[in-house]
């Protein structure tokens, strides 16, 4: 599940928990909404930790200075 799916789970859970007043027999919609929000948060943290591991940190390389090339250009190709 990608980041978008996790955000949709969080939004759907918040809607079920805070924006509805439906009452179904045998189903607590507030609890279902909270469970969906928790699953969405777990998905976001998992996705972000995996994305952080995929980034490769490349150490900066030392610049190569071509001394002969600098002198050649400065003195007209000598």
Short mmCIF file of N, CA and C in Angstrom, two decimals:
data_model
loop_
_atom_site.label_atom_id
_atom_site.label_comp_id
_atom_site.label_asym_id
_atom_site.label_seq_id
_atom_site.Cartn_x
_atom_site.Cartn_y
_atom_site.Cartn_z
N UNK A 1 0.85 -1.16 0.00
CA UNK A 1 0.00 0.00 0.00
C UNK A 1 0.91 1.23 0.00
N UNK A 2 0.57 2.17 -0.84
CA UNK A 2 1.37 3.37 -0.94
C UNK A 2 0.95 4.43 0.06
N UNK A 3 1.59 5.55 -0.04
CA UNK A 3 1.30 6.65 0.87
C UNK A 3 -0.12 7.17 0.67
N UNK A 4 -0.58 7.20 -0.55
CA UNK A 4 -1.95 7.66 -0.82
C UNK A 4 -3.00 6.78 -0.18
N UNK A 5 -2.79 5.47 -0.22
CA UNK A 5 -3.73 4.54 0.42
C UNK A 5 -3.78 4.73 1.93
N UNK A 6 -2.62 4.98 2.52
CA UNK A 6 -2.57 5.22 3.96
C UNK A 6 -3.32 6.50 4.33
N UNK A 7 -3.15 7.52 3.54
CA UNK A 7 -3.85 8.78 3.82
C UNK A 7 -5.35 8.61 3.64
N UNK A 8 -5.77 7.81 2.66
CA UNK A 8 -7.20 7.54 2.48
C UNK A 8 -7.77 6.77 3.68
N UNK A 9 -6.99 5.82 4.22
CA UNK A 9 -7.45 5.11 5.41
C UNK A 9 -7.61 6.05 6.59
N UNK A 10 -6.67 6.95 6.77
CA UNK A 10 -6.77 7.91 7.88
C UNK A 10 -7.99 8.80 7.69
N UNK A 11 -8.22 9.27 6.47
CA UNK A 11 -9.36 10.14 6.22
C UNK A 11 -10.68 9.40 6.42
N UNK A 12 -10.77 8.18 5.92
CA UNK A 12 -12.01 7.41 6.09
C UNK A 12 -12.27 7.11 7.56
N UNK A 13 -11.22 6.80 8.30
CA UNK A 13 -11.38 6.55 9.73
C UNK A 13 -11.82 7.80 10.48
N UNK A 14 -11.26 8.94 10.10
CA UNK A 14 -11.66 10.19 10.75
C UNK A 14 -13.11 10.53 10.43
N UNK A 15 -13.53 10.27 9.21
CA UNK A 15 -14.92 10.54 8.84
C UNK A 15 -15.86 9.63 9.64
N UNK A 16 -15.52 8.34 9.73
CA UNK A 16 -16.37 7.43 10.49
C UNK A 16 -16.41 7.79 11.97
N UNK A 17 -15.29 8.24 12.51
CA UNK A 17 -15.24 8.52 13.94
C UNK A 17 -15.89 9.85 14.29
N UNK A 18 -15.57 10.91 13.55
CA UNK A 18 -15.95 12.25 13.98
C UNK A 18 -17.13 12.85 13.21
N UNK A 19 -17.42 12.38 12.00
CA UNK A 19 -18.39 13.09 11.17
C UNK A 19 -19.70 12.33 10.96
N UNK A 20 -19.82 11.14 11.50
CA UNK A 20 -21.06 10.40 11.29
C UNK A 20 -21.76 10.16 12.62
N UNK A 21 -23.07 10.02 12.54
CA UNK A 21 -23.83 9.67 13.73
C UNK A 21 -24.72 8.45 13.45
N UNK A 22 -24.27 7.59 12.54
CA UNK A 22 -25.01 6.38 12.22
C UNK A 22 -24.88 5.39 13.36
N UNK A 23 -25.88 4.58 13.52
CA UNK A 23 -25.85 3.53 14.53
C UNK A 23 -26.22 2.23 13.86
N UNK A 24 -25.28 1.32 13.82
CA UNK A 24 -25.53 0.00 13.25
C UNK A 24 -25.52 -1.01 14.39
N UNK A 25 -26.45 -1.93 14.32
CA UNK A 25 -26.52 -2.93 15.38
C UNK A 25 -25.36 -3.92 15.24
N UNK A 26 -24.60 -4.07 16.28
CA UNK A 26 -23.48 -5.01 16.29
C UNK A 26 -22.17 -4.44 15.79
N UNK A 27 -22.17 -3.18 15.31
CA UNK A 27 -20.94 -2.58 14.79
C UNK A 27 -20.76 -1.21 15.43
N UNK A 28 -19.63 -1.01 16.06
CA UNK A 28 -19.31 0.29 16.64
C UNK A 28 -18.50 1.08 15.60
N UNK A 29 -19.14 2.01 14.91
CA UNK A 29 -18.46 2.73 13.83
C UNK A 29 -17.34 3.64 14.35
N UNK A 30 -17.47 4.12 15.57
CA UNK A 30 -16.38 4.91 16.15
C UNK A 30 -15.12 4.06 16.30
N UNK A 31 -15.29 2.84 16.77
CA UNK A 31 -14.14 1.94 16.93
C UNK A 31 -13.55 1.56 15.58
N UNK A 32 -14.40 1.30 14.59
CA UNK A 32 -13.92 0.99 13.25
C UNK A 32 -13.11 2.16 12.69
N UNK A 33 -13.59 3.39 12.90
CA UNK A 33 -12.87 4.57 12.44
C UNK A 33 -11.51 4.72 13.11
N UNK A 34 -11.47 4.48 14.42
CA UNK A 34 -10.19 4.58 15.14
C UNK A 34 -9.22 3.52 14.65
N UNK A 35 -9.73 2.31 14.41
CA UNK A 35 -8.87 1.23 13.89
C UNK A 35 -8.32 1.61 12.51
N UNK A 36 -9.15 2.16 11.65
CA UNK A 36 -8.68 2.57 10.32
C UNK A 36 -7.62 3.67 10.43
N UNK A 37 -7.81 4.62 11.35
CA UNK A 37 -6.80 5.68 11.51
C UNK A 37 -5.49 5.12 12.02
N UNK A 38 -5.54 4.17 12.94
CA UNK A 38 -4.31 3.56 13.47
C UNK A 38 -3.58 2.77 12.38
N UNK A 39 -4.33 2.01 11.59
CA UNK A 39 -3.71 1.26 10.49
C UNK A 39 -3.09 2.22 9.48
N UNK A 40 -3.77 3.33 9.19
CA UNK A 40 -3.21 4.32 8.28
C UNK A 40 -1.93 4.95 8.81
N UNK A 41 -1.90 5.25 10.11
CA UNK A 41 -0.68 5.82 10.71
C UNK A 41 0.47 4.82 10.69
N UNK A 42 0.17 3.55 10.96
CA UNK A 42 1.22 2.52 10.89
C UNK A 42 1.75 2.42 9.46
N UNK A 43 0.86 2.50 8.49
CA UNK A 43 1.28 2.46 7.09
C UNK A 43 2.14 3.64 6.71
N UNK A 44 1.79 4.84 7.19
CA UNK A 44 2.60 6.03 6.88
C UNK A 44 3.99 5.91 7.48
N UNK A 45 4.07 5.46 8.74
CA UNK A 45 5.40 5.33 9.36
C UNK A 45 6.23 4.25 8.68
N UNK A 46 5.60 3.15 8.28
CA UNK A 46 6.33 2.09 7.58
C UNK A 46 6.80 2.58 6.22
N UNK A 47 5.92 3.27 5.50
CA UNK A 47 6.29 3.79 4.18
C UNK A 47 7.44 4.79 4.28
N UNK A 48 7.37 5.67 5.28
CA UNK A 48 8.43 6.68 5.40
C UNK A 48 9.76 6.06 5.82
N UNK A 49 9.73 5.02 6.65
CA UNK A 49 11.00 4.38 7.02
C UNK A 49 11.60 3.62 5.85
N UNK A 50 10.76 3.01 5.03
CA UNK A 50 11.27 2.31 3.84
C UNK A 50 11.81 3.31 2.84
N UNK A 51 11.12 4.43 2.66
CA UNK A 51 11.59 5.46 1.72
C UNK A 51 12.91 6.07 2.19
N UNK A 52 13.09 6.20 3.49
CA UNK A 52 14.34 6.75 4.01
C UNK A 52 15.50 5.79 3.76
N UNK A 53 15.24 4.48 3.84
CA UNK A 53 16.30 3.51 3.58
C UNK A 53 16.70 3.46 2.12
N UNK A 54 15.77 3.77 1.23
CA UNK A 54 16.07 3.72 -0.20
C UNK A 54 17.00 4.84 -0.64
N UNK A 55 17.01 5.94 0.09
CA UNK A 55 17.90 7.05 -0.28
C UNK A 55 19.33 6.63 -0.05
N UNK A 56 20.15 6.85 -1.02
CA UNK A 56 21.56 6.50 -0.92
C UNK A 56 22.34 7.77 -0.67
N UNK A 57 23.08 7.76 0.40
CA UNK A 57 23.89 8.93 0.72
C UNK A 57 25.25 8.75 0.07
N UNK A 58 25.55 9.59 -0.89
CA UNK A 58 26.82 9.54 -1.59
C UNK A 58 27.73 10.58 -0.96
N UNK A 59 28.88 10.15 -0.45
CA UNK A 59 29.78 11.13 0.15
C UNK A 59 30.34 12.06 -0.92
N UNK A 60 30.55 13.30 -0.57
CA UNK A 60 31.08 14.23 -1.57
C UNK A 60 32.50 13.84 -1.97
N UNK A 61 32.75 13.93 -3.26
CA UNK A 61 34.08 13.57 -3.74
C UNK A 61 34.98 14.80 -3.70
N UNK A 62 36.26 14.54 -3.60
CA UNK A 62 37.20 15.66 -3.58
C UNK A 62 37.38 16.16 -5.01
N UNK A 63 37.42 17.46 -5.19
CA UNK A 63 37.56 17.99 -6.55
C UNK A 63 38.95 17.70 -7.12
N UNK A 64 38.98 17.41 -8.40
CA UNK A 64 40.24 17.14 -9.09
C UNK A 64 40.71 18.45 -9.70
N UNK A 65 41.90 18.87 -9.33
CA UNK A 65 42.45 20.13 -9.84
C UNK A 65 43.52 19.78 -10.87
N UNK A 66 43.31 20.26 -12.06
CA UNK A 66 44.24 20.02 -13.16
C UNK A 66 45.15 21.24 -13.25
N UNK A 67 46.30 21.16 -12.60
CA UNK A 67 47.22 22.31 -12.57
C UNK A 67 47.77 22.63 -13.95
N UNK A 68 48.10 21.60 -14.73
CA UNK A 68 48.67 21.86 -16.05
C UNK A 68 47.66 22.54 -16.95
N UNK A 69 46.41 22.15 -16.86
CA UNK A 69 45.38 22.74 -17.69
C UNK A 69 45.16 24.22 -17.34
N UNK A 70 45.24 24.55 -16.08
CA UNK A 70 45.07 25.95 -15.68
C UNK A 70 46.20 26.81 -16.23
N UNK A 71 47.46 26.31 -16.16
CA UNK A 71 48.59 27.09 -16.67
C UNK A 71 48.54 27.21 -18.18
N UNK A 72 48.10 26.14 -18.84
CA UNK A 72 48.02 26.17 -20.30
C UNK A 72 47.01 27.22 -20.76
N UNK A 73 45.88 27.27 -20.09
CA UNK A 73 44.86 28.27 -20.47
C UNK A 73 45.29 29.68 -20.15
N UNK A 74 45.99 29.84 -19.07
CA UNK A 74 46.40 31.19 -18.65
C UNK A 74 47.46 31.78 -19.56
N UNK A 75 48.40 30.96 -20.03
CA UNK A 75 49.51 31.47 -20.82
C UNK A 75 49.35 31.24 -22.32
N UNK A 76 48.16 31.03 -22.75
CA UNK A 76 47.90 30.93 -24.19
C UNK A 76 48.33 29.63 -24.82
N UNK A 77 48.19 28.53 -24.13
CA UNK A 77 48.43 27.22 -24.72
C UNK A 77 49.87 26.78 -24.70
N UNK A 78 50.67 27.32 -23.84
CA UNK A 78 52.07 26.91 -23.76
C UNK A 78 52.17 25.57 -23.08
#
